[in-house]
PDB file of C-alpha atoms in Angstrom:
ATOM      1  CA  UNK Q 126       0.000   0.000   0.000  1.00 82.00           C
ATOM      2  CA  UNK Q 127       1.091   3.451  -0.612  1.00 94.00           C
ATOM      3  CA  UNK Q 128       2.066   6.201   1.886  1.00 97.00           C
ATOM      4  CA  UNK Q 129       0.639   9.630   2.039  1.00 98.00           C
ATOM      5  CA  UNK Q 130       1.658  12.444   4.853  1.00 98.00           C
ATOM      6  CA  UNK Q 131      -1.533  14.703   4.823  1.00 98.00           C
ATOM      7  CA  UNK Q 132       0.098  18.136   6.334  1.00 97.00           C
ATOM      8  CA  UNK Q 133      -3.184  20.423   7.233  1.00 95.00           C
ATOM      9  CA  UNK Q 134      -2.722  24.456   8.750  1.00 92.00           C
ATOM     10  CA  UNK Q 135      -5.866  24.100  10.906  1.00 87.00           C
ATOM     11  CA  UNK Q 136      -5.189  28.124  10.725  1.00 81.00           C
ATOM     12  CA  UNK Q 137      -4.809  28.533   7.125  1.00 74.00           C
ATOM     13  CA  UNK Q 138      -7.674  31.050   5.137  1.00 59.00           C
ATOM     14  CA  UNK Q 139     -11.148  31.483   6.788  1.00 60.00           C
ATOM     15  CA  UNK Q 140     -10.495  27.649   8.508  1.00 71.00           C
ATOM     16  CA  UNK Q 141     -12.669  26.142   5.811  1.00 73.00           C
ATOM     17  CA  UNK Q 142     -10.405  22.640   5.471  1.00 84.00           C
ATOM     18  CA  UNK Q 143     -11.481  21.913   9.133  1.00 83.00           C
ATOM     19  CA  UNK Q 144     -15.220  20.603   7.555  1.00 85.00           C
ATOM     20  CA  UNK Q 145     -13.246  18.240   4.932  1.00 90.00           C
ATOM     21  CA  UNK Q 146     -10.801  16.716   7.001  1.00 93.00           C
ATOM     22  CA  UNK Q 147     -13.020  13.502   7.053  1.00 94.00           C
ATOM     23  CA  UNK Q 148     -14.089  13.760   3.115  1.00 96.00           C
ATOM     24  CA  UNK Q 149     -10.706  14.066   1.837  1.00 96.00           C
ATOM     25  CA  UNK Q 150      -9.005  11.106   4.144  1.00 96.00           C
ATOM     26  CA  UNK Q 151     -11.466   9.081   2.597  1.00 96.00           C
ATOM     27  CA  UNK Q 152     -11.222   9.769  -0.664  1.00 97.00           C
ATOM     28  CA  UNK Q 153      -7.227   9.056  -0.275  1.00 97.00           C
ATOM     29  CA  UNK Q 154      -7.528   6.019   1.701  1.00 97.00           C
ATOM     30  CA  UNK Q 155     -10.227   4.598  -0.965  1.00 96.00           C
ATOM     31  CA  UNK Q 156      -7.249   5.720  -3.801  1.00 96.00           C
ATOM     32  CA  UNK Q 157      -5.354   2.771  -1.878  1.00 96.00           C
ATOM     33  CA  UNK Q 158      -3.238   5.551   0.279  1.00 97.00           C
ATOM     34  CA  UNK Q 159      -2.321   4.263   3.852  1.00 97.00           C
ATOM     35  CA  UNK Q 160      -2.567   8.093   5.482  1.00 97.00           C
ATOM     36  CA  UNK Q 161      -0.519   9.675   8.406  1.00 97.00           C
ATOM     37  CA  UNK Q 162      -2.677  13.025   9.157  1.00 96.00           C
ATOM     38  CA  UNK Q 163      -0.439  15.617  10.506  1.00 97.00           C
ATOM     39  CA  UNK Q 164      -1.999  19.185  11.723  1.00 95.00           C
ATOM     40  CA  UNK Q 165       0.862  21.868  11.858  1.00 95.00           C
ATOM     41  CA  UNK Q 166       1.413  22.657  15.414  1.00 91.00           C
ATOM     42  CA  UNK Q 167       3.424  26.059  14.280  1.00 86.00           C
ATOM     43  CA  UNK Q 168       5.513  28.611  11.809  1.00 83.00           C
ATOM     44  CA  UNK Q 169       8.202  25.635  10.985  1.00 90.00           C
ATOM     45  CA  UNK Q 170       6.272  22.991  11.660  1.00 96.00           C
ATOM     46  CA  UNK Q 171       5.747  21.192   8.206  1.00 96.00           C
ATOM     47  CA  UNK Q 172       9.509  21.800   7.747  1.00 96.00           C
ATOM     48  CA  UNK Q 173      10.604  20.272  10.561  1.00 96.00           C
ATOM     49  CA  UNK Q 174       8.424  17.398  10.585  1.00 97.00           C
ATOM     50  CA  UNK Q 175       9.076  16.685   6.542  1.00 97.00           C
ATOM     51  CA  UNK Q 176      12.455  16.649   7.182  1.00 97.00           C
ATOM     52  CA  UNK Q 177      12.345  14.013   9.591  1.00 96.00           C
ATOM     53  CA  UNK Q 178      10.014  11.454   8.305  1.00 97.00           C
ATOM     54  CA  UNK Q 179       8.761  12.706   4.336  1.00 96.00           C
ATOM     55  CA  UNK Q 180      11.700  10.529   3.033  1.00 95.00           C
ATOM     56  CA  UNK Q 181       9.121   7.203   3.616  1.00 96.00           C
ATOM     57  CA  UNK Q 182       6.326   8.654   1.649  1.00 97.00           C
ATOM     58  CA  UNK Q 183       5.430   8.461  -1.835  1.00 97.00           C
ATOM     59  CA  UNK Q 184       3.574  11.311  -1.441  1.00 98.00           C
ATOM     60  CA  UNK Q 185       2.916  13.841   0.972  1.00 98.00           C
ATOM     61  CA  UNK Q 186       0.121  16.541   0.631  1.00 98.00           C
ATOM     62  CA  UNK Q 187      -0.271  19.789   2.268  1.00 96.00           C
ATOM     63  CA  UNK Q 188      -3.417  22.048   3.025  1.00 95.00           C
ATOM     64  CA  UNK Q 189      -2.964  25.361   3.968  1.00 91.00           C
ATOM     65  CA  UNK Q 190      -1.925  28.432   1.711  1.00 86.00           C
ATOM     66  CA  UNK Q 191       1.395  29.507   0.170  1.00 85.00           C
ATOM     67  CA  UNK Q 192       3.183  29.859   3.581  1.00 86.00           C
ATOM     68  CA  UNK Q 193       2.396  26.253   4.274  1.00 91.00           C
ATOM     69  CA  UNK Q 194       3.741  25.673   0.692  1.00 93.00           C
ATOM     70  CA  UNK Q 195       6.515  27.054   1.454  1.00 92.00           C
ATOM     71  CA  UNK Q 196       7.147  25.208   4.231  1.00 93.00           C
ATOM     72  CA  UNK Q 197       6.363  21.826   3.167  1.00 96.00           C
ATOM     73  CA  UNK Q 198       8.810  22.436   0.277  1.00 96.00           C
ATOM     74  CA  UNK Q 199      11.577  23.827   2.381  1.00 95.00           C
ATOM     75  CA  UNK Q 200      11.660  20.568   4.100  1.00 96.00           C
ATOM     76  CA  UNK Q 201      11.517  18.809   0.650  1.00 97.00           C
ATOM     77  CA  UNK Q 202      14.530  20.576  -0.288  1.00 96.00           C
ATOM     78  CA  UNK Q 203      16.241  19.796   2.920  1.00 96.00           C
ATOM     79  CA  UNK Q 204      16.186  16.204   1.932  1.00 96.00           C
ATOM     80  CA  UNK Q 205      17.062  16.468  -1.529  1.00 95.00           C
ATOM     81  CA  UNK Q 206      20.551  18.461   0.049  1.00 94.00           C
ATOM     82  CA  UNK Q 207      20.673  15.329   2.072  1.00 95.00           C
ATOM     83  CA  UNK Q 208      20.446  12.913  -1.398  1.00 94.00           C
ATOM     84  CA  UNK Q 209      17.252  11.459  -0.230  1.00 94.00           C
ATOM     85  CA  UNK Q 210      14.581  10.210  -2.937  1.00 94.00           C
ATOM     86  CA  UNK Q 211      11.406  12.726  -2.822  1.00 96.00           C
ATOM     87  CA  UNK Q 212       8.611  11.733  -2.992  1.00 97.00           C
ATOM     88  CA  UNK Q 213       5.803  13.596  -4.930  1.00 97.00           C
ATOM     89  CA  UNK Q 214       4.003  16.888  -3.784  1.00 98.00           C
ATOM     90  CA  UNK Q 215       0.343  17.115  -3.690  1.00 97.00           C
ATOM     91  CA  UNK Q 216      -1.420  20.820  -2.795  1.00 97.00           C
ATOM     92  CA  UNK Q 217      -4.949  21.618  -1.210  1.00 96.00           C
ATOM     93  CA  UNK Q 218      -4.950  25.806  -1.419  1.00 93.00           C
ATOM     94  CA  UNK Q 219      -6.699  26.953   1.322  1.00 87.00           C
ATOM     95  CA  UNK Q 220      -4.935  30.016   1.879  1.00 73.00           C
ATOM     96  CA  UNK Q 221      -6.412  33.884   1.511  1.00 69.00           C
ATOM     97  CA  UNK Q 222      -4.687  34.241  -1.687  1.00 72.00           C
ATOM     98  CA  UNK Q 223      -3.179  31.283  -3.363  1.00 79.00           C
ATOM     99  CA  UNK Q 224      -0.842  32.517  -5.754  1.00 82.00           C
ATOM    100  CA  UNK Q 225       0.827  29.701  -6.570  1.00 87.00           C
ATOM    101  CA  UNK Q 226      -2.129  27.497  -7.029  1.00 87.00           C
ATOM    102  CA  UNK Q 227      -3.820  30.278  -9.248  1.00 85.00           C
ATOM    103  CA  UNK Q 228      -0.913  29.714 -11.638  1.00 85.00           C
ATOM    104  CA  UNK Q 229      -0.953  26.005 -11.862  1.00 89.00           C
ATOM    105  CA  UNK Q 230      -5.018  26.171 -11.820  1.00 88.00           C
ATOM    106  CA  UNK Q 231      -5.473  24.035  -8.772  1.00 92.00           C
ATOM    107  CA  UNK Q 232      -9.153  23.706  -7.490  1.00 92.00           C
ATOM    108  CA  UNK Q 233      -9.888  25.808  -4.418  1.00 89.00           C
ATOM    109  CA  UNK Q 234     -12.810  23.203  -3.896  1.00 93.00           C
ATOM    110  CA  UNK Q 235     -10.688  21.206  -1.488  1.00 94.00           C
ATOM    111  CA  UNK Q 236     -12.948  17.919  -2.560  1.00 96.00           C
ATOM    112  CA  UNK Q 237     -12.171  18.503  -5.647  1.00 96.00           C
ATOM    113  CA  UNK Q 238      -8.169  19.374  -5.506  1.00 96.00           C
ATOM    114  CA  UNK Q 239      -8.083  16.031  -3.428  1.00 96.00           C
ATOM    115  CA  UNK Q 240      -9.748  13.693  -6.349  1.00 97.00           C
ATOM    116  CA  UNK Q 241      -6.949  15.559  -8.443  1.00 96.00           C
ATOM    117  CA  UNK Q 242      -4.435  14.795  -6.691  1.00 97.00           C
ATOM    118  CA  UNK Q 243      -4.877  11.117  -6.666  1.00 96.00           C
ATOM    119  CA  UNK Q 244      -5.768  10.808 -10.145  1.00 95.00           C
ATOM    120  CA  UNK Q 245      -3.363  13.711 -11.105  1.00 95.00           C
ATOM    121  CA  UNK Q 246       0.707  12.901 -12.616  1.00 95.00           C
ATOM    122  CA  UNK Q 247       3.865  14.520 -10.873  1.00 95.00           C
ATOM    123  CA  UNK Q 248       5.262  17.180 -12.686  1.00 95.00           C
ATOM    124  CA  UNK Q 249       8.803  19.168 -12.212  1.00 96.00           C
ATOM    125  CA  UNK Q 250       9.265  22.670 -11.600  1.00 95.00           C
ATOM    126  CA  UNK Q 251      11.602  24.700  -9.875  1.00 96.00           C
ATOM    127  CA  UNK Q 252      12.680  25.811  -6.507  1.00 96.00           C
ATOM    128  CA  UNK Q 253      14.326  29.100  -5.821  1.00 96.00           C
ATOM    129  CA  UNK Q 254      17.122  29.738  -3.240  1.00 95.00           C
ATOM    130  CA  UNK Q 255      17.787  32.584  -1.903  1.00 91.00           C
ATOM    131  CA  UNK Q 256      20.809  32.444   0.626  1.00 83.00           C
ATOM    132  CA  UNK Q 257      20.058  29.335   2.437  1.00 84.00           C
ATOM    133  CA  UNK Q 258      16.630  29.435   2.189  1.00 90.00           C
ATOM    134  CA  UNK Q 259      14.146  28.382  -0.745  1.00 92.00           C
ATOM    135  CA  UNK Q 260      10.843  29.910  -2.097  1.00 93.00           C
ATOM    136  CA  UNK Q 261       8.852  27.871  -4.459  1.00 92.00           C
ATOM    137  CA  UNK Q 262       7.114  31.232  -6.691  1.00 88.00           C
ATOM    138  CA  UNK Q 263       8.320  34.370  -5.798  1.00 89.00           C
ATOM    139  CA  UNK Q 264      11.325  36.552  -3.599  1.00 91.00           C
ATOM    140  CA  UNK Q 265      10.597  40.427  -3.399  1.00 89.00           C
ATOM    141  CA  UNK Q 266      11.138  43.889  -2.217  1.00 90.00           C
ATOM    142  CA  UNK Q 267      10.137  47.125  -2.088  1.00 83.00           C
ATOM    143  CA  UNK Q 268       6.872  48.670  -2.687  1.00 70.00           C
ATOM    144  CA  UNK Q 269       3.826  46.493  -1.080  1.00 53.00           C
ATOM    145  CA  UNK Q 270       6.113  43.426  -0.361  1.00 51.00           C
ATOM    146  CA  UNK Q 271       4.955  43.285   3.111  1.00 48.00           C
ATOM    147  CA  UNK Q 272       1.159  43.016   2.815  1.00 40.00           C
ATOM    148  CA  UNK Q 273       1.148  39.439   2.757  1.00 46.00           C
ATOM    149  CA  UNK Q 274       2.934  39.211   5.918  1.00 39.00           C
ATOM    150  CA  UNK Q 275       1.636  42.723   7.955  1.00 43.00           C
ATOM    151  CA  UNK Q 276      -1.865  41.864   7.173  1.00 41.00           C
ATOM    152  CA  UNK Q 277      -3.203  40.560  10.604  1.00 46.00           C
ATOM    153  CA  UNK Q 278      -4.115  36.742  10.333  1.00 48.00           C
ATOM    154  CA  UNK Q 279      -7.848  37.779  11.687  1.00 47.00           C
ATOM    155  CA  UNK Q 280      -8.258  39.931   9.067  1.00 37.00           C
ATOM    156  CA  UNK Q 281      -7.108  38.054   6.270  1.00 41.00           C
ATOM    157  CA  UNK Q 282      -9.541  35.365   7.824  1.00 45.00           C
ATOM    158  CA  UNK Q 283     -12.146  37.715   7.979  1.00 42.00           C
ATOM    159  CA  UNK Q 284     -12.862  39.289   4.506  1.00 37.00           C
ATOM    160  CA  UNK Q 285     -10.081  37.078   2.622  1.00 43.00           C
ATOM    161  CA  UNK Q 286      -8.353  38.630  -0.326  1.00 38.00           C
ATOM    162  CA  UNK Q 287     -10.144  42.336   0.175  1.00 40.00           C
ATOM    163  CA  UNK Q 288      -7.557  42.372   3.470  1.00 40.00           C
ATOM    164  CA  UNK Q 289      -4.225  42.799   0.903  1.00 38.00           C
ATOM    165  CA  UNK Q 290      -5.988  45.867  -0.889  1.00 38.00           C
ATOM    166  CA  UNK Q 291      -6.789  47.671   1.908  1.00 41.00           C
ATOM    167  CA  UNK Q 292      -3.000  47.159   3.471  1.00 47.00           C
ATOM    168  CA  UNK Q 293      -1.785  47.896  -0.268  1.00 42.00           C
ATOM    169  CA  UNK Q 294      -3.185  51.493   0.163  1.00 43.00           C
ATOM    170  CA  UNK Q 295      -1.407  51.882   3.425  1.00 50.00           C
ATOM    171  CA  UNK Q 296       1.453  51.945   1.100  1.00 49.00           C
ATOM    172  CA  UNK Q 297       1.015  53.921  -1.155  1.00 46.00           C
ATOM    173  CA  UNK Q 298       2.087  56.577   1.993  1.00 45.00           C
ATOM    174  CA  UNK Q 299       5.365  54.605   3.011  1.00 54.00           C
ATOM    175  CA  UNK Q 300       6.883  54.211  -0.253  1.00 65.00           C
ATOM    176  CA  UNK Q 301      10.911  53.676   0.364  1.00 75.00           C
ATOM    177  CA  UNK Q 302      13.520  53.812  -2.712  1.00 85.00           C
ATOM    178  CA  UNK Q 303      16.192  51.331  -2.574  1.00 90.00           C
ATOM    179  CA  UNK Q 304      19.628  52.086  -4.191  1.00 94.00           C
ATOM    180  CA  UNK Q 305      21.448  48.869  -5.753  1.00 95.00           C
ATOM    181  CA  UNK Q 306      23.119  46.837  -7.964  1.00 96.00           C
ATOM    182  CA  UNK Q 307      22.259  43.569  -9.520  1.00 96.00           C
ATOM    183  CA  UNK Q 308      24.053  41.283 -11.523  1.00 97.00           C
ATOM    184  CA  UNK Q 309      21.324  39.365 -13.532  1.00 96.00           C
ATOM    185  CA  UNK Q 310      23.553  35.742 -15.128  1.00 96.00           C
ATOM    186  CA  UNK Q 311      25.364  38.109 -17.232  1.00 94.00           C
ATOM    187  CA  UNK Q 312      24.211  41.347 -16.531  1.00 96.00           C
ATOM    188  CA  UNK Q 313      24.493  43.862 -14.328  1.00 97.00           C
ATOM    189  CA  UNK Q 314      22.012  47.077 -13.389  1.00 96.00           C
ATOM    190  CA  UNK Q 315      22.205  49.716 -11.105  1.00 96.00           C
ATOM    191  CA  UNK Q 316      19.994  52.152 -10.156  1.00 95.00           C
ATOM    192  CA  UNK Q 317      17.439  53.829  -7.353  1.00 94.00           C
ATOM    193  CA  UNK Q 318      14.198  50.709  -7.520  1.00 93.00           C
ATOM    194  CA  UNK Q 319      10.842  51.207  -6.238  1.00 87.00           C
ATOM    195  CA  UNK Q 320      10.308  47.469  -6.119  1.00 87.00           C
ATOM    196  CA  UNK Q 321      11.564  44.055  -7.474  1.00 90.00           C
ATOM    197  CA  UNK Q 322      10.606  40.829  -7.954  1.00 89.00           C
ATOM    198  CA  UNK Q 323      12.035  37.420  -9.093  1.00 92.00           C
ATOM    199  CA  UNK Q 324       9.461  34.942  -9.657  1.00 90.00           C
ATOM    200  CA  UNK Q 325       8.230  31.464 -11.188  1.00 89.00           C
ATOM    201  CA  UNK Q 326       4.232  32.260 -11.150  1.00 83.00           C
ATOM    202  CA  UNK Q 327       1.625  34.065 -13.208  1.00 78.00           C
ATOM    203  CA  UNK Q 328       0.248  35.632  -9.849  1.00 68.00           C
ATOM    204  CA  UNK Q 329       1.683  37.295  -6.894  1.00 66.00           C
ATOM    205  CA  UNK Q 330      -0.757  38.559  -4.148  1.00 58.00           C
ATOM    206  CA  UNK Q 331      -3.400  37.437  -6.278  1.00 49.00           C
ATOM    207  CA  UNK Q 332      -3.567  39.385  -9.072  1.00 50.00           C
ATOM    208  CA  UNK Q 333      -1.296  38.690 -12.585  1.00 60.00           C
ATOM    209  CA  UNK Q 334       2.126  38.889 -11.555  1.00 58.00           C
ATOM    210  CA  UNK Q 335       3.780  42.099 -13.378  1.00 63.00           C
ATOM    211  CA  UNK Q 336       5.669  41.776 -16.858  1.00 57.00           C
ATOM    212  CA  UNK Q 337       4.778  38.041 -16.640  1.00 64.00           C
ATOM    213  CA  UNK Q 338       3.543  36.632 -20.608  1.00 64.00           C
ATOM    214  CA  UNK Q 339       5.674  33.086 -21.498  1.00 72.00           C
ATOM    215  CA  UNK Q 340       6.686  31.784 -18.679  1.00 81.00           C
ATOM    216  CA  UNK Q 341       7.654  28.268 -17.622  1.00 89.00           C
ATOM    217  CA  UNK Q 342       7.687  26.467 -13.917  1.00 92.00           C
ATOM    218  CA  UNK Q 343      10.655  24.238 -15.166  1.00 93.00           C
ATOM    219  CA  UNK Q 344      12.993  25.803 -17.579  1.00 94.00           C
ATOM    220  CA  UNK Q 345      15.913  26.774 -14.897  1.00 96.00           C
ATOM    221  CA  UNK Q 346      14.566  30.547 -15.303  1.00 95.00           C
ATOM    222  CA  UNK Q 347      13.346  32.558 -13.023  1.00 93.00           C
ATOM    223  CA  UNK Q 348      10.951  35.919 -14.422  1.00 90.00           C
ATOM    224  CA  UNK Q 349      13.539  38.936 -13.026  1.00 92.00           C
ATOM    225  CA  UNK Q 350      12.022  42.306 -12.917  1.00 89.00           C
ATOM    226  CA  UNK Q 351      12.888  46.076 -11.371  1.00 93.00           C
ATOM    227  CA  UNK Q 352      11.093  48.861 -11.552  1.00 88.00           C
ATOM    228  CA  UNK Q 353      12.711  52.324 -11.017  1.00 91.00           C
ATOM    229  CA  UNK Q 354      11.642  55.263  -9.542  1.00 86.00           C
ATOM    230  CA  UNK Q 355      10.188  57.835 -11.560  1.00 84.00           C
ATOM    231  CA  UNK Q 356      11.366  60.809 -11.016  1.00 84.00           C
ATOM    232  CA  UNK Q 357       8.354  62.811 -12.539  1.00 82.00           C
ATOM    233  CA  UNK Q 358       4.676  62.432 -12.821  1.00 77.00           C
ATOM    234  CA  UNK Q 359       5.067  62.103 -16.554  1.00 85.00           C
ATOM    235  CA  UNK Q 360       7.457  58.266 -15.287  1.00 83.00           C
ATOM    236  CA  UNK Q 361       5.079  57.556 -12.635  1.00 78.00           C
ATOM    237  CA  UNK Q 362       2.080  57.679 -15.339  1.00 80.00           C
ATOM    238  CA  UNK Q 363       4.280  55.355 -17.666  1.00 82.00           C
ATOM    239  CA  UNK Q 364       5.215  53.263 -15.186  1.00 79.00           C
ATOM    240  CA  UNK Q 365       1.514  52.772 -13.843  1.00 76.00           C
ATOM    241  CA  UNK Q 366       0.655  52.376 -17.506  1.00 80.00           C
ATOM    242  CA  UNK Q 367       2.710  49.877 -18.117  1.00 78.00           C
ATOM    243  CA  UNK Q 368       2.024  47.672 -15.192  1.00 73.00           C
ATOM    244  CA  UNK Q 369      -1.628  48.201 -16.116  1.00 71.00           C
ATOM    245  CA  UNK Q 370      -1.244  46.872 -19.934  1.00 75.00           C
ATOM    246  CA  UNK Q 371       1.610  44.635 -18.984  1.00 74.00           C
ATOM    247  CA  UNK Q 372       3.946  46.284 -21.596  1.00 79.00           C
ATOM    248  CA  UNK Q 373       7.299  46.861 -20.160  1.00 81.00           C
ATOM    249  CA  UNK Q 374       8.582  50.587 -20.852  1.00 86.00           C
ATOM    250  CA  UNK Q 375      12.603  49.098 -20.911  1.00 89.00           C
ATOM    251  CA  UNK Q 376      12.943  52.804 -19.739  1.00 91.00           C
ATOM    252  CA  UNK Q 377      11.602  52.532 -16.155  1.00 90.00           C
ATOM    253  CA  UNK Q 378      11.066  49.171 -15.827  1.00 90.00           C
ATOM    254  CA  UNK Q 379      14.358  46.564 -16.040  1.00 93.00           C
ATOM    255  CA  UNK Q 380      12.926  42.836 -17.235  1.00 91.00           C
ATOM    256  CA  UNK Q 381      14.605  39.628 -18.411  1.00 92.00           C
ATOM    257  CA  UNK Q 382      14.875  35.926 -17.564  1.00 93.00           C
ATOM    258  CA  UNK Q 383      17.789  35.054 -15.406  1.00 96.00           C
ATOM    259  CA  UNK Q 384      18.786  31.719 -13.545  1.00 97.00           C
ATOM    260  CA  UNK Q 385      21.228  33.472 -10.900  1.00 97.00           C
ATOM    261  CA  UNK Q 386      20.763  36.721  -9.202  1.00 97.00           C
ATOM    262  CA  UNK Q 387      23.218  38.762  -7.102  1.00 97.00           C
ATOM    263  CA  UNK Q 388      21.380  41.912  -5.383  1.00 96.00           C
ATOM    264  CA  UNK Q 389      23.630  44.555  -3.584  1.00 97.00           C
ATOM    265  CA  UNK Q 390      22.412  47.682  -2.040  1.00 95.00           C
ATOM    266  CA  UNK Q 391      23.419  50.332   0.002  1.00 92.00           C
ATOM    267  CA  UNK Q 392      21.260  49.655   2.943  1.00 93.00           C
ATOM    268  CA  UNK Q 393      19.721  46.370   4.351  1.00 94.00           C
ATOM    269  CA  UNK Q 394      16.784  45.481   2.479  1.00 92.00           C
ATOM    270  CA  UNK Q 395      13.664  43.346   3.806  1.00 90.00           C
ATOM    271  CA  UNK Q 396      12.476  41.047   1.095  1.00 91.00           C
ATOM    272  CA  UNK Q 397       9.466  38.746   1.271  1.00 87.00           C
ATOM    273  CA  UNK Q 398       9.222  35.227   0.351  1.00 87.00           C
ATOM    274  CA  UNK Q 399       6.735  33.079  -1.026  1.00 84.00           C
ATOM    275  CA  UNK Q 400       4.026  35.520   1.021  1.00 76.00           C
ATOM    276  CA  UNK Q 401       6.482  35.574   4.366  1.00 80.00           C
ATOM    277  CA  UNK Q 402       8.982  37.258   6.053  1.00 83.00           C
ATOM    278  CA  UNK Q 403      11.457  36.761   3.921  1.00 86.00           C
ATOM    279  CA  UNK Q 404      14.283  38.364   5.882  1.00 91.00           C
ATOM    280  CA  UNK Q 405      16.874  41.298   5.455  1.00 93.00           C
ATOM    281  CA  UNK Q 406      20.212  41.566   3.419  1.00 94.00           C
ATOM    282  CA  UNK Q 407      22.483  44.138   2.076  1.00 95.00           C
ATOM    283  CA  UNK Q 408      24.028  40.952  -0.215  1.00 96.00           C
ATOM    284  CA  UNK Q 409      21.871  38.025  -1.476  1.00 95.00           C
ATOM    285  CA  UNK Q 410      22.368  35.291  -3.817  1.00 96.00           C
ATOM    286  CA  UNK Q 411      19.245  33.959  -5.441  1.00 96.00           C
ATOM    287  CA  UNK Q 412      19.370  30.658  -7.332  1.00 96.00           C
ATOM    288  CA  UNK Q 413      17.197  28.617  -9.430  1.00 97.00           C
ATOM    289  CA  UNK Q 414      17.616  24.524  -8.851  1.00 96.00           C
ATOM    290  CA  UNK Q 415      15.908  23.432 -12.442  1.00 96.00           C
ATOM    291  CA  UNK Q 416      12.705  20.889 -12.125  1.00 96.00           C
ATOM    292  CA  UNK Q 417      14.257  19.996  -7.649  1.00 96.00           C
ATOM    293  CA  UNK Q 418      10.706  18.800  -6.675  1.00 97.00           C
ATOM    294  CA  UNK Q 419       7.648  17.321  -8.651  1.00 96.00           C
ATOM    295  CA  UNK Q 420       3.917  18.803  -7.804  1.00 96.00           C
ATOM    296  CA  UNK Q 421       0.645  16.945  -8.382  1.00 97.00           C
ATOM    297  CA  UNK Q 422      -1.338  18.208 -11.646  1.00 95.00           C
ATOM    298  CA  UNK Q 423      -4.506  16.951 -12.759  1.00 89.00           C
ATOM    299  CA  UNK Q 424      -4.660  20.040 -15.445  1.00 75.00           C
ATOM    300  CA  UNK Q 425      -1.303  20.572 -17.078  1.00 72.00           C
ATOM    301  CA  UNK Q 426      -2.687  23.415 -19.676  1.00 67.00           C
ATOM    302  CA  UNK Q 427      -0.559  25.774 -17.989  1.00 62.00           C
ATOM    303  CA  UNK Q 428       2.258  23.729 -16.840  1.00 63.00           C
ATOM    304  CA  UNK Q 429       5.416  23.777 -19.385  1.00 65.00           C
TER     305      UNK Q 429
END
């Protein structure tokens, strides 16, 4: 019989996986699954506990939303530093926003992500490092970065996605520049950002991720972008118009696909990760490992 570790954030979104708990162990253990149910007791929970037992699974599943992602795949990636066979990664969004589940077009219907999962085939894609630590969609800084994670958990519980907008115009009244330089693979750019972002999904706080067309979750390539600050109303108004058509003006706003990125800056810089804290450097390394972990699709229209 196969082996599932069902990881569940009892505290993820409005609580709403607490009524399928029952529904969605059955449905696994009538796929043939023999099931270990494991609620998250805290931040670094899944992590920890992944490390320390996921290498006996075939599969392990999480429930939560992109913080419990990111921490079910952070102990992934501990084992596969540690040589250990991985086994497969099935996700049950149940977050307030879901980015990374909006991009791979995973059912928020937790019944129904479940039946896709066990019918569903693994697929690679990509993990991102940055210093020691990974993210599976996105790193960040600047402008609005830390909605995700200064949004109060009640609140994001309470009216759901609405919560990031209304933290977004906060802002909009705190907006910091950050001087740096980045050497993109090959290239290097300098200059005074408003915000930047290196990503591997179509959305980020749940809306279409900025200058993001062709992409692909398993190519070695992240989606690098940097937006400057204007430094009239005449830049602001392009920049705002491009972000709005999803043109790139190559004027204001810096764009290309890059596997390695070295940020420097002048002053210590918080970044976000994956929706979290992400942490804050004046130097960080950000690396792509190419196809590291394989997710559960049951609708691969989007994968490539």
């Amino acid at each position: 019989m196969k082996k599932m570790l069902f990881i569940v954030n009892p505290k993820a979104g409005k609580k709403v996986i607490n009524d399928h708990i029952n529904r969605i162990l059955d449905i696994f253990i009538r796929s043939g699954y023999n099931v270990e149910y494991h609620p998250t007791k805290g931040p670094n929970d899944a992590a920890e506990y992944v490390e320390k037992t996921g290498g006996a699974y075939d599969v392990i599943v999480c429930a939560g939303g992109d913080g419990t992602l990111d921490n079910t795949v952070t102990g992934l990636m501990k084992l596969y530093d540690k040589g250990v066979r991985l086994p497969a990664l099935g996700y049950i969004p149940c977050g307030s926003t879901n980015d990374y589940a909006r991009s791979l077009k995973l059912s928020k219907n937790p019944i129904k992500a479940a039946r896709d999962i066990v019918s569903g085939t693994p697929c690679p894609v990509d993990v991102g490092m940055m210093g020691s630590s990974n993210f599976i969609y996105i790193t960040a800084f600047g402008l609005f970065t830390d909605i995700s994670y200064s949004t109060p958990q009640k609140l994001k519980n309470l009216i759901g996605h609405t919560a990031y907008i209304l933290e977004a115009v906060k802002c909009l009244f705190r907006i910091e520049t950050v001087s740096l330089k980045a050497k993109v693979d090959d290239e290097v750019v300098t200059g005074d950002f408003w915000y930047g972002q290196i990503t591997n999904s179509r959305s980020v706080g749940g809306f279409r991720a900025i200058g993001v067309k062709e992409m692909s979750f398993s190519d070695g390539k992240f989606e690098c972008l940097l937006i400057r600050k204007p430094k009239n109303l005449l830049q602001l108004i392009a920049i705002l118009w491009s972000i709005a058509t999803n043109k790139m003006n190559p004027k204001y706003i810096y764009k290309r696909k890059a596997s390695k990125v070295t940020v420097i800056s002048r002053k210590p810089v918080a970044w976000t990760t994956d929706g979290e804290f992400g942490g804050i450097f004046k130097r960080l390394v950000i690396q792509n490992r190419k196809r590291a972990i394989s997710i559960i699709l049951k609708d691969k229209s989007r994968y490539k």
